[in-house]
Each structure stands twice: as C-alpha cells, then as structure tokens.
Short mmCIF file of C-alpha atoms in Angstrom, two decimals:
data_model
loop_
_atom_site.label_atom_id
_atom_site.label_comp_id
_atom_site.label_asym_id
_atom_site.label_seq_id
_atom_site.Cartn_x
_atom_site.Cartn_y
_atom_site.Cartn_z
CA MET A 234 -13.24 10.44 -77.68
CA PRO A 235 -15.69 12.18 -75.37
CA THR A 236 -14.81 15.61 -73.96
CA ARG A 237 -14.80 16.60 -70.25
CA GLN A 238 -18.16 18.48 -70.79
CA GLU A 239 -19.75 15.29 -72.20
CA VAL A 240 -19.03 12.96 -69.36
CA ALA A 241 -21.12 12.94 -66.18
CA TYR A 242 -19.11 11.21 -63.64
CA PHE A 243 -20.68 9.92 -60.40
CA GLY A 244 -17.76 7.85 -58.98
CA ALA A 245 -17.31 7.53 -55.31
CA GLY A 246 -13.76 8.62 -55.16
CA PRO A 247 -11.46 10.04 -56.40
CA ALA A 248 -14.26 12.25 -57.30
CA PRO A 249 -14.74 14.82 -60.01
CA LEU A 250 -13.23 18.32 -59.48
CA PRO A 251 -14.43 21.61 -60.87
CA THR A 252 -13.09 21.95 -64.35
CA SER A 253 -12.00 25.55 -63.60
CA VAL A 254 -9.70 24.10 -60.75
CA VAL A 255 -8.41 21.31 -63.11
CA GLU A 256 -7.48 23.78 -65.77
CA ALA A 257 -5.92 26.19 -63.31
CA GLY A 258 -4.03 23.25 -61.77
CA ALA A 259 -2.70 22.11 -64.96
CA GLN A 260 -1.06 25.55 -65.52
CA ALA A 261 0.16 25.72 -61.89
CA PHE A 262 1.64 22.29 -62.12
CA VAL A 263 3.72 23.47 -65.03
CA ASN A 264 4.64 27.04 -64.16
CA TYR A 265 2.96 28.62 -60.88
CA ASN A 266 2.48 32.32 -61.18
CA ASP A 267 5.16 32.62 -63.88
CA SER A 268 7.80 31.44 -61.44
CA GLY A 269 9.30 29.10 -63.80
CA LEU A 270 8.57 26.17 -61.35
CA GLY A 271 5.48 23.98 -60.92
CA LEU A 272 3.74 23.54 -57.54
CA GLY A 273 4.99 19.92 -57.51
CA GLU A 274 8.55 21.27 -57.42
CA ILE A 275 8.71 24.16 -55.00
CA SER A 276 9.77 23.66 -51.39
CA HIS A 277 7.16 23.07 -48.82
CA ARG A 278 9.03 25.47 -46.59
CA SER A 279 9.11 28.35 -49.12
CA PRO A 280 7.13 31.60 -48.68
CA THR A 281 4.99 30.53 -51.57
CA ALA A 282 4.05 27.21 -49.87
CA ASN A 283 3.43 28.92 -46.51
CA LYS A 284 1.00 31.46 -48.20
CA ILE A 285 -0.94 28.54 -49.82
CA LEU A 286 -1.11 26.86 -46.53
CA GLU A 287 -2.38 29.89 -44.73
CA ASP A 288 -4.74 30.96 -47.46
CA THR A 289 -6.23 27.23 -47.35
CA LYS A 290 -6.74 27.39 -43.57
CA THR A 291 -8.38 30.95 -43.90
CA ASN A 292 -10.91 29.65 -46.55
CA LEU A 293 -11.76 26.50 -44.63
CA SER A 294 -12.38 28.59 -41.39
CA THR A 295 -14.45 30.99 -43.33
CA LEU A 296 -16.72 28.29 -45.00
CA LEU A 297 -17.24 26.24 -41.65
CA ASP A 298 -17.06 29.21 -39.17
CA ILE A 299 -14.31 27.32 -37.34
CA PRO A 300 -13.89 28.72 -33.74
CA ASP A 301 -10.58 30.26 -32.72
CA ASN A 302 -10.05 27.49 -30.16
CA TYR A 303 -9.58 24.92 -32.83
CA GLU A 304 -6.48 24.06 -34.96
CA ILE A 305 -6.38 23.07 -38.66
CA LEU A 306 -3.84 20.43 -39.64
CA PHE A 307 -2.94 19.07 -43.05
CA MET A 308 -1.69 15.56 -42.95
CA GLN A 309 -1.29 12.42 -45.19
CA ALA A 310 -2.38 8.80 -45.30
CA GLY A 311 -5.95 9.58 -45.96
CA GLY A 312 -9.11 9.01 -43.94
CA SER A 313 -7.67 5.34 -43.21
CA GLY A 314 -4.58 6.86 -41.67
CA GLU A 315 -6.71 8.77 -39.33
CA PHE A 316 -8.33 5.52 -38.07
CA SER A 317 -4.88 4.93 -36.55
CA ALA A 318 -4.12 8.60 -35.61
CA VAL A 319 -7.25 9.13 -33.64
CA VAL A 320 -6.47 6.09 -31.40
CA GLN A 321 -2.69 7.12 -31.08
CA ASN A 322 -3.45 10.66 -30.14
CA LEU A 323 -6.60 10.45 -28.03
CA VAL A 324 -5.68 7.46 -25.95
CA SER A 325 -2.52 9.40 -25.19
CA VAL A 326 -4.63 12.37 -24.07
CA TRP A 327 -6.77 10.03 -21.89
CA VAL A 328 -3.59 8.63 -20.24
CA GLU A 329 -2.03 12.14 -19.81
CA ARG A 330 -5.06 13.43 -17.98
CA ARG A 331 -5.13 10.42 -15.65
CA ARG A 332 -1.30 10.72 -15.13
CA ARG A 333 -1.61 14.38 -14.14
CA LYS A 334 -4.51 13.74 -11.76
CA ALA A 335 -2.60 10.76 -10.23
CA GLU A 336 0.56 12.81 -9.74
CA ALA A 337 -1.29 15.61 -8.11
CA ASP A 338 -3.09 13.19 -5.71
CA VAL A 339 0.09 11.44 -4.95
CA LEU A 340 2.08 14.43 -4.17
CA ALA A 341 -0.77 15.71 -1.95
CA ALA A 342 -0.94 12.47 -0.02
CA ASN A 343 2.81 11.77 0.05
CA PRO A 344 4.60 15.25 0.10
CA SER A 345 7.84 13.92 1.40
CA GLU A 346 8.16 10.85 -0.94
CA ASP A 347 11.22 11.25 -3.47
CA LYS A 348 10.69 11.58 -7.24
CA ALA A 349 11.42 8.01 -8.09
CA GLN A 350 8.72 6.74 -5.62
CA VAL A 351 6.18 9.34 -6.80
CA GLU A 352 6.63 8.21 -10.37
CA GLU A 353 6.31 4.67 -9.40
CA LEU A 354 2.95 5.19 -7.48
CA VAL A 355 1.62 7.40 -10.39
CA PHE A 356 2.47 4.55 -12.79
CA GLU A 357 0.81 1.96 -10.74
CA ARG A 358 -2.34 3.86 -10.30
CA VAL A 359 -2.58 4.80 -14.05
CA GLN A 360 -1.87 1.25 -15.07
CA LYS A 361 -4.76 0.04 -12.97
CA GLU A 362 -7.11 2.69 -14.50
CA VAL A 363 -6.06 1.68 -17.97
CA GLU A 364 -6.83 -1.91 -17.15
CA GLU A 365 -10.14 -1.37 -15.56
CA GLU A 366 -11.53 1.93 -17.23
CA LEU A 367 -9.93 2.67 -20.67
CA LYS A 368 -12.74 2.51 -23.33
CA LEU A 369 -12.95 3.54 -26.88
CA ASP A 370 -16.55 3.98 -28.12
CA TYR A 371 -17.47 3.23 -31.78
CA LEU A 372 -20.79 3.77 -33.53
CA VAL A 373 -20.60 1.24 -36.35
CA THR A 374 -23.14 2.28 -39.12
CA GLY A 375 -21.32 1.25 -42.22
CA SER A 376 -18.20 -0.15 -43.85
CA TRP A 377 -15.84 2.71 -42.87
CA SER A 378 -16.85 2.90 -39.24
CA LEU A 379 -16.52 -0.86 -39.07
CA LYS A 380 -12.92 -0.57 -40.41
CA ALA A 381 -12.09 2.19 -37.97
CA SER A 382 -13.25 0.11 -35.09
CA GLN A 383 -11.24 -2.85 -36.47
CA GLU A 384 -8.26 -0.80 -36.52
CA ALA A 385 -8.76 0.17 -32.98
CA VAL A 386 -8.97 -3.50 -32.06
CA ARG A 387 -5.84 -4.29 -33.94
CA LEU A 388 -3.92 -1.42 -32.08
CA VAL A 389 -5.16 -1.64 -28.60
CA GLY A 390 -7.00 -4.88 -28.34
CA SER A 391 -10.79 -5.75 -28.19
CA LYS A 392 -10.76 -5.33 -24.41
CA TYR A 393 -10.61 -1.66 -24.81
CA VAL A 394 -12.90 -1.13 -27.61
CA ASN A 395 -16.62 -0.68 -26.99
CA VAL A 396 -18.91 -1.08 -30.16
CA ALA A 397 -21.65 1.08 -28.59
CA LEU A 398 -23.69 0.66 -31.84
CA ASP A 399 -23.61 -2.01 -34.56
CA ALA A 400 -26.33 -1.01 -36.97
CA ARG A 401 -26.32 -4.40 -38.57
CA LYS A 402 -28.05 -5.94 -35.59
CA ALA A 403 -31.15 -4.05 -36.24
CA ASN A 404 -31.20 -4.59 -40.00
CA ASP A 405 -30.82 -8.36 -40.74
CA GLY A 406 -27.08 -8.22 -40.47
CA LYS A 407 -26.69 -5.45 -43.10
CA PHE A 408 -26.05 -1.84 -42.92
CA GLY A 409 -28.86 0.48 -43.85
CA SER A 410 -30.43 1.91 -40.77
CA ILE A 411 -29.39 3.71 -37.55
CA PRO A 412 -31.25 2.50 -34.45
CA GLY A 413 -32.49 5.04 -31.89
CA GLU A 414 -29.94 6.68 -29.53
CA GLU A 415 -31.74 5.03 -26.66
CA SER A 416 -30.28 1.66 -27.78
CA TRP A 417 -26.70 2.73 -27.88
CA SER A 418 -24.47 1.40 -25.20
CA LEU A 419 -22.11 4.41 -24.79
CA THR A 420 -19.61 4.27 -21.93
CA PRO A 421 -21.11 6.27 -19.04
CA THR A 422 -19.63 9.65 -18.27
CA LYS A 423 -19.02 10.95 -14.81
CA ARG A 424 -22.35 12.66 -14.67
CA ASP A 425 -23.97 9.17 -15.43
CA GLY A 426 -22.05 7.55 -12.63
CA GLY A 427 -19.20 6.14 -15.00
CA LYS A 428 -15.66 7.27 -15.97
CA GLY A 429 -16.19 8.12 -19.51
CA SER A 430 -14.38 6.87 -22.61
CA ALA A 431 -11.31 8.11 -24.33
CA PHE A 432 -13.55 9.20 -27.26
CA VAL A 433 -16.73 8.33 -29.24
CA TYR A 434 -16.15 7.79 -32.97
CA PHE A 435 -18.58 7.89 -35.85
CA CYS A 436 -18.72 8.41 -39.56
CA ASP A 437 -20.92 11.11 -40.56
CA ASN A 438 -21.43 9.77 -43.99
CA GLU A 439 -20.95 6.19 -45.12
CA THR A 440 -19.70 6.00 -48.59
CA VAL A 441 -20.29 2.39 -49.21
CA ASP A 442 -23.62 2.04 -47.62
CA GLY A 443 -25.37 5.40 -48.45
CA VAL A 444 -25.93 6.26 -44.81
CA GLU A 445 -25.63 9.72 -43.50
CA PHE A 446 -26.23 11.25 -39.89
CA GLN A 447 -28.89 13.85 -40.37
CA ASP A 448 -28.03 15.68 -37.19
CA PHE A 449 -25.52 15.60 -34.49
CA PRO A 450 -26.41 12.80 -32.06
CA LYS A 451 -28.17 14.30 -28.96
CA SER A 452 -26.60 11.79 -26.58
CA LEU A 453 -23.16 13.28 -27.55
CA GLU A 454 -24.10 16.86 -26.90
CA SER A 455 -22.18 18.72 -24.25
CA GLN A 456 -24.01 19.03 -20.84
CA SER A 457 -21.79 19.54 -17.88
CA GLY A 458 -19.59 22.46 -19.07
CA ASP A 459 -16.62 20.62 -17.66
CA GLU A 460 -14.56 19.70 -20.72
CA GLU A 461 -12.81 16.75 -18.91
CA ASP A 462 -16.23 15.36 -18.07
CA GLU A 463 -17.56 15.80 -21.64
CA ARG A 464 -17.43 13.14 -24.39
CA ILE A 465 -14.61 13.71 -26.91
CA VAL A 466 -16.37 13.26 -30.17
CA VAL A 467 -14.53 12.31 -33.33
CA ALA A 468 -16.20 12.40 -36.77
CA ASP A 469 -14.96 11.12 -40.01
CA MET A 470 -16.45 13.50 -42.70
CA SER A 471 -14.26 12.32 -45.67
CA SER A 472 -17.26 11.89 -47.95
CA ASN A 473 -19.60 14.96 -46.96
CA PHE A 474 -16.97 17.43 -45.92
CA ILE A 475 -17.79 20.97 -46.85
CA SER A 476 -21.21 19.94 -48.24
CA ARG A 477 -23.33 21.32 -45.46
CA LYS A 478 -23.13 23.48 -42.29
CA VAL A 479 -21.89 21.77 -39.20
CA ASP A 480 -21.48 23.26 -35.63
CA VAL A 481 -17.79 22.45 -35.27
CA SER A 482 -17.93 23.39 -31.58
CA LYS A 483 -19.74 20.20 -30.88
CA TYR A 484 -16.89 18.07 -32.15
CA SER A 485 -13.51 17.40 -30.70
CA VAL A 486 -11.86 16.16 -33.91
CA ILE A 487 -13.20 16.31 -37.38
CA PHE A 488 -11.21 14.73 -40.30
CA GLY A 489 -11.70 14.17 -43.88
CA GLY A 490 -9.57 12.66 -46.81
CA ALA A 491 -9.41 15.12 -49.73
CA GLN A 492 -10.31 12.97 -52.67
CA LYS A 493 -14.23 13.36 -52.48
CA ASN A 494 -15.31 16.99 -51.88
CA ILE A 495 -11.97 18.68 -51.24
CA GLY A 496 -9.38 17.89 -53.83
CA VAL A 497 -7.03 15.18 -54.92
CA THR A 498 -5.65 12.17 -53.06
CA GLY A 499 -2.63 12.94 -50.90
CA ILE A 500 -4.12 15.45 -48.23
CA THR A 501 -5.96 14.69 -45.09
CA ILE A 502 -7.60 17.65 -43.19
CA VAL A 503 -7.88 17.51 -39.37
CA ILE A 504 -9.74 20.08 -37.43
CA ILE A 505 -9.00 19.65 -33.71
CA LYS A 506 -9.80 21.39 -30.38
CA LYS A 507 -6.55 23.10 -29.14
CA SER A 508 -7.41 21.83 -25.64
CA LEU A 509 -6.18 18.41 -27.02
CA LEU A 510 -2.84 19.83 -28.02
CA PRO A 511 0.18 21.38 -26.17
CA PRO A 512 0.36 23.49 -24.28
CA GLN A 513 -3.05 22.80 -22.79
CA ILE A 514 -2.46 18.98 -22.71
CA ALA A 515 0.90 17.26 -23.51
CA THR A 516 1.74 13.93 -24.83
CA PRO A 517 2.67 11.45 -21.91
CA PRO A 518 6.32 10.73 -21.70
CA ALA A 519 7.34 8.09 -24.09
CA ALA A 520 8.85 5.87 -21.49
CA PHE A 521 5.46 6.16 -19.56
CA LEU A 522 3.63 4.87 -22.53
CA HIS A 523 6.23 2.16 -23.24
CA ARG A 524 5.70 0.81 -19.70
CA LEU A 525 1.92 0.92 -19.98
CA ASN A 526 2.36 -1.17 -23.17
CA ILE A 527 -1.04 0.02 -24.89
CA GLY A 528 -0.95 -1.05 -28.48
CA GLY A 529 2.49 0.09 -29.08
CA LEU A 530 1.97 3.75 -28.07
CA PRO A 531 3.51 6.15 -28.75
CA GLY A 532 2.84 5.57 -32.50
CA PRO A 533 4.44 7.03 -35.67
CA VAL A 534 5.55 10.65 -35.27
CA VAL A 535 3.91 11.66 -38.54
CA PHE A 536 0.53 10.78 -37.14
CA ASP A 537 1.16 12.81 -33.82
CA TYR A 538 -1.25 15.83 -33.83
CA ALA A 539 0.93 17.62 -31.35
CA THR A 540 4.11 17.34 -33.70
CA ILE A 541 2.04 18.34 -36.76
CA ALA A 542 0.54 21.37 -35.01
CA LYS A 543 3.85 22.59 -33.65
CA ASN A 544 5.34 22.46 -37.12
CA ASN A 545 2.45 24.09 -38.78
CA SER A 546 1.65 20.93 -40.83
CA LEU A 547 5.31 20.98 -42.24
CA TYR A 548 6.96 18.45 -40.04
CA ASN A 549 7.45 16.30 -43.09
CA THR A 550 7.06 17.17 -46.89
CA LEU A 551 3.44 18.26 -47.49
CA PRO A 552 2.34 17.90 -50.98
CA ILE A 553 1.78 21.65 -51.80
CA PHE A 554 0.11 20.94 -55.25
CA ASN A 555 -2.52 18.87 -53.55
CA LEU A 556 -2.90 21.42 -50.95
CA TRP A 557 -3.19 24.14 -53.51
CA ILE A 558 -6.09 22.25 -55.25
CA ALA A 559 -7.91 21.86 -51.96
CA GLY A 560 -7.42 25.62 -51.23
CA GLN A 561 -8.72 26.48 -54.74
CA VAL A 562 -11.84 24.39 -54.21
CA MET A 563 -12.48 26.08 -50.95
CA SER A 564 -11.76 29.61 -52.30
CA ASP A 565 -14.24 29.11 -55.14
CA LEU A 566 -16.93 28.06 -52.68
CA VAL A 567 -16.21 31.10 -50.40
CA ASN A 568 -16.45 33.37 -53.53
CA ALA A 569 -19.56 31.64 -54.82
CA TYR A 570 -21.57 31.70 -51.65
CA GLY A 571 -20.36 34.82 -49.89
CA ALA A 572 -22.31 35.29 -46.61
CA LYS A 573 -24.08 31.99 -47.01
CA LYS A 574 -20.81 30.19 -46.73
CA VAL A 575 -21.10 26.42 -46.80
CA SER A 576 -24.83 26.78 -46.43
CA GLY A 577 -25.10 27.82 -50.06
CA GLN A 578 -23.32 24.51 -50.96
CA GLU A 579 -25.66 22.71 -48.81
CA GLU A 580 -28.61 24.08 -50.61
CA VAL A 581 -27.28 22.90 -53.91
CA SER A 582 -26.38 19.43 -52.51
CA ASN A 583 -29.87 19.02 -51.16
CA HIS A 584 -31.43 20.00 -54.49
CA LYS A 585 -29.33 17.51 -56.38
CA ALA A 586 -30.00 14.59 -53.96
CA ASN A 587 -33.68 15.47 -54.18
CA LEU A 588 -33.79 15.21 -57.83
CA ILE A 589 -32.32 11.61 -57.88
CA TYR A 590 -34.25 10.39 -54.86
CA GLY A 591 -37.47 11.79 -56.42
CA VAL A 592 -37.25 9.71 -59.41
CA LEU A 593 -36.11 6.65 -57.43
CA ASP A 594 -39.10 6.89 -55.15
CA LYS A 595 -41.43 7.59 -58.15
CA TYR A 596 -40.79 4.11 -59.53
CA PRO A 597 -40.75 1.61 -56.61
CA GLN A 598 -41.53 -1.17 -58.95
CA VAL A 599 -38.12 -0.51 -60.82
CA TYR A 600 -35.88 0.93 -58.17
CA ARG A 601 -35.18 0.37 -54.46
CA VAL A 602 -33.10 2.82 -52.35
CA VAL A 603 -31.05 0.61 -50.06
CA PRO A 604 -30.90 2.63 -46.76
CA ASP A 605 -33.86 3.62 -44.72
CA LYS A 606 -35.40 6.95 -45.81
CA SER A 607 -34.60 8.58 -42.40
CA ILE A 608 -30.86 8.24 -42.88
CA ARG A 609 -30.40 8.52 -46.60
CA SER A 610 -27.06 10.11 -47.67
CA ARG A 611 -27.16 13.18 -49.77
CA MET A 612 -23.59 12.32 -51.15
CA ASN A 613 -23.74 8.52 -51.85
CA ILE A 614 -27.19 7.40 -53.23
CA CYS A 615 -27.31 3.69 -53.07
CA PHE A 616 -30.04 1.76 -54.95
CA ARG A 617 -30.94 -1.38 -56.66
CA VAL A 618 -32.61 -1.93 -60.00
CA HIS A 619 -35.35 -4.59 -60.34
CA GLY A 620 -34.68 -6.06 -56.90
CA GLY A 621 -30.98 -6.48 -57.76
CA ASP A 622 -31.46 -8.63 -60.70
CA ALA A 623 -27.80 -9.14 -62.14
CA GLU A 624 -28.79 -8.93 -65.77
CA LYS A 625 -31.06 -5.91 -65.36
CA GLU A 626 -28.51 -4.09 -63.45
CA LYS A 627 -25.80 -4.80 -66.20
CA GLU A 628 -28.45 -3.54 -68.63
CA PHE A 629 -28.91 -0.36 -66.65
CA LEU A 630 -25.22 0.43 -66.50
CA ALA A 631 -24.92 -0.32 -70.18
CA GLY A 632 -27.58 2.13 -71.00
CA ALA A 633 -26.12 4.73 -68.64
CA ASP A 634 -22.74 4.32 -70.32
CA LYS A 635 -24.32 5.06 -73.66
CA ARG A 636 -25.34 8.54 -72.27
CA MET A 637 -21.86 9.18 -70.72
CA LEU A 638 -23.16 8.60 -67.33
CA GLN A 639 -20.22 6.93 -65.60
CA GLY A 640 -19.17 5.73 -62.23
CA LEU A 641 -22.62 4.39 -61.18
CA LYS A 642 -21.64 0.85 -60.20
CA GLY A 643 -21.94 0.12 -56.48
CA HIS A 644 -19.05 -0.76 -54.26
CA ARG A 645 -17.72 -4.34 -54.89
CA SER A 646 -18.65 -5.41 -51.38
CA VAL A 647 -22.44 -4.53 -51.66
CA GLY A 648 -23.11 -4.29 -55.38
CA GLY A 649 -26.06 -2.50 -56.94
CA MET A 650 -25.82 1.16 -57.92
CA ARG A 651 -24.32 4.24 -56.30
CA ALA A 652 -24.66 7.74 -57.66
CA SER A 653 -22.09 9.87 -55.68
CA ASN A 654 -23.37 13.45 -55.56
CA TYR A 655 -20.27 15.36 -54.45
CA ASN A 656 -20.00 19.13 -54.72
CA ALA A 657 -18.23 19.16 -58.07
CA VAL A 658 -20.97 17.05 -59.72
CA SER A 659 -23.03 19.76 -61.39
CA VAL A 660 -26.83 20.17 -61.44
CA GLU A 661 -26.83 19.75 -65.16
CA ASN A 662 -25.16 16.35 -64.81
CA VAL A 663 -27.63 15.29 -62.00
CA GLU A 664 -30.48 16.28 -64.24
CA LYS A 665 -29.11 14.11 -66.97
CA LEU A 666 -29.09 11.25 -64.43
CA ALA A 667 -32.54 11.88 -63.31
CA LYS A 668 -33.66 11.96 -66.94
CA TYR A 669 -32.06 8.54 -67.60
CA LEU A 670 -33.50 7.19 -64.42
CA GLU A 671 -37.02 8.35 -65.60
CA ASP A 672 -36.45 7.03 -69.19
CA TYR A 673 -35.34 3.65 -68.00
CA ALA A 674 -38.16 3.16 -65.77
CA THR A 675 -40.63 4.16 -68.38
CA GLY A 676 -39.09 1.99 -71.16
CA GLN A 677 -37.83 4.93 -73.24
#
C-alpha cells in the first residue's frame, strides 16, 4: 500500500490538503483541544465555534486584504448553490433599488395619494421596468459559467438572461479562448445610454476547460463613482481562490466552494459588498416579489445573503469541522508568507504551473495544451497526448500511475489530461510530474 508521501495527486476536486492540516484534523475530529469532543460534535453556537468562525474570517481578510466595507459569509451547497443564490439575491437588490426610486417619485408626484394607491402605482412601474429592462449578464468561457447561465435561465427565464460572451463562438464550438472585450455585448450602463444589468457574472478559472482570466476585465472597471450606476460584478473563484492576489474592491461578490484550494467539501465562502446587504439595501417585501412573479423569488432562506449575514453565518447548522479545516489552511498561508500574504502563494503557484507548461511546450510533437496560451489556467492544466489518440492517452495514464502520479485524467465531458495544480500540491510533486512528462516525451 502506498503512503501519503508516495502519492502525487493532481485531481480537480476534492483536491489534496496539506498533510499537516489533515493530521491535525484527524486529532481535532476525535478530541479538539482536549475537550473530550470532536469538532464534528460541538454546537455551532458554542464559544469554540464562534472563535473558529472569527479566526477564519480574520485570516481570510488578512490574506486577501479584504476592505472593511465587505462582509464574509460561510454558506453551504457549494459553488453550484451560488449559481442560484446570486440570481436570488442580486435580482432582489435590483428590484429593491427600482422599488425605492419608484416610491420616491410617486410620492413626490402624488403627495396626497393614500398608501394603497401609492403602492399600486409603485408596483405597476416596477413591473413594467422588470419586463422591459431586467437583464443578467453572463460571460460564458467554460463549463461552469455555462452551467451558471443555464441555472439563471431556469430560474428567471431566457428573456432576462443576456449571454454577453459565449467563447465557443470564436473557437469552433469549443471552449479554450476568450475573445477580446470589444466583442462582448454587455448591457449598457447609464453612462453608456442604457439602464444597466442586475449583475455581470464570470468564472475566474474554468476547472474543466483550463481557462483562467489573467486580469480583471477592463470593461467591468468602475468609472462613474456612483455605485448604483456601476456594474455589479460577480466572480466564481472556486478553483483559484487564495492562489493569487486580487483587488477585492473591484468585485461586488466573490464566491468559492472549499474543496479545491480552501478545504473539504461542505463550506462555501462568499465575500460581498455591505452595500448589497441591510441596512444599506433591504430585500424587497416578499409580497411584492410574489406579485412580480420573477422566477419564484424570494428563494430559499438559506441562500439569502441578508439572513446569513444577520446571523453571522449561523442561521442554520454550519459544519464547524469543515470551517476549521478551511481556517487552518488559511492560517498556515498567513504564517508561511507573512507580509507577502497571498502574493507569496501566487509566486509558488506560478512557478509550479511554469514547470509543467515548460515541458508541455518543449515537446509539441507529443503534447498539445488545449486552451490558448493567453488564457492558460495556472490551476487546471489541460492537454492532449499525441493529438488525443485514445490508446496513447491510456498508455500515458498507465505510465503515470506506475509512478504514483494520480488524478491526471481529464473531465469526462472533454477527455484528455488535466493536471490540477492547487495550493496543496507540493513543488516536489510537480517536479515529479514534470520529470515524467519529459521521460514520456523522450521515450525513457
């Protein structure tokens, strides 16, 4: 039987964890801090759980330099759950802003109207605006952003969903490139003579397709300084979370499932601007949303950001053991990189990715990297062996398995190879993979 040290695992998720965290977790699951109870058994409302929650928030804030005007939420249902939550919450914010504006205008124009009449006039105006102006912008650059856009269509209908970019159209029906921003059909904001969308959604790193945005899109940058005239930008960072420095202030919502760079399955992290939460903005009255009949809004309460924020992520039972694992991963990064913070991890991630891509590019007669070089993912390195020859790829995987290099088979929907280079994948294991790639290419 192989030991943990002998296996080099490159699976796309659940991903490897640092061995030190796994070993500490084994003890914590049995008897945490000599309390006689394991972390899977303690109350999520206990002082111990609250300290774990606050420590995890602090470490994440430190790593990413999260501004004070953002809230950190810990939720469940993974990144896929956020496909729905984003729609539920941000369409509600869009409606509430319109409702408030309509109410102010109606009261100014009809100061003597009774409450019921005002409410009816407000509803009629917002209903008309929903029908004519509500749009959700999606940048579809891979399998996960595609699924997110499909969930939006399922919830609110295709009428309201604007696929501003479908990268397949510029790449023979397959993902693997991101066309220039000048070709994107984003809903125009007020400064561009339009009304703006409820939000713009993109997946920062596409796990299946090996595509990663190299920088924040310039067309989504803040320009006017008026928050209600700016684009609300949502980014799914499930598979490159805490792997590089990001300017959090450019995003309205960042979310990520835990099971790749952060921890074990069961925790979803959401970083959200406080201006999208009470008291700065409230959820529209439920009866108002019922009448508008937009995709069954309001949705499930466990997906409601306002409710989760109000209850410090403890509205329902948060899996404290899973949260502790994520917190330990973050704490180790804080301690390892000090003043560099997440930039220290970014240097390591880039180095590891360059080791693998360097060998793949060295032998183009044997390997073909799938995505365009300009958007290659550092986290999920997708490639084909001998042009995708089925027997050759089986041979490649068999050879890798003999060297204890596991998890290299590509996603079932696209085939080929995929080496996932998450934070816990050591430089030593990446060097082992690079050596195998070299040996295979040269027939050794």
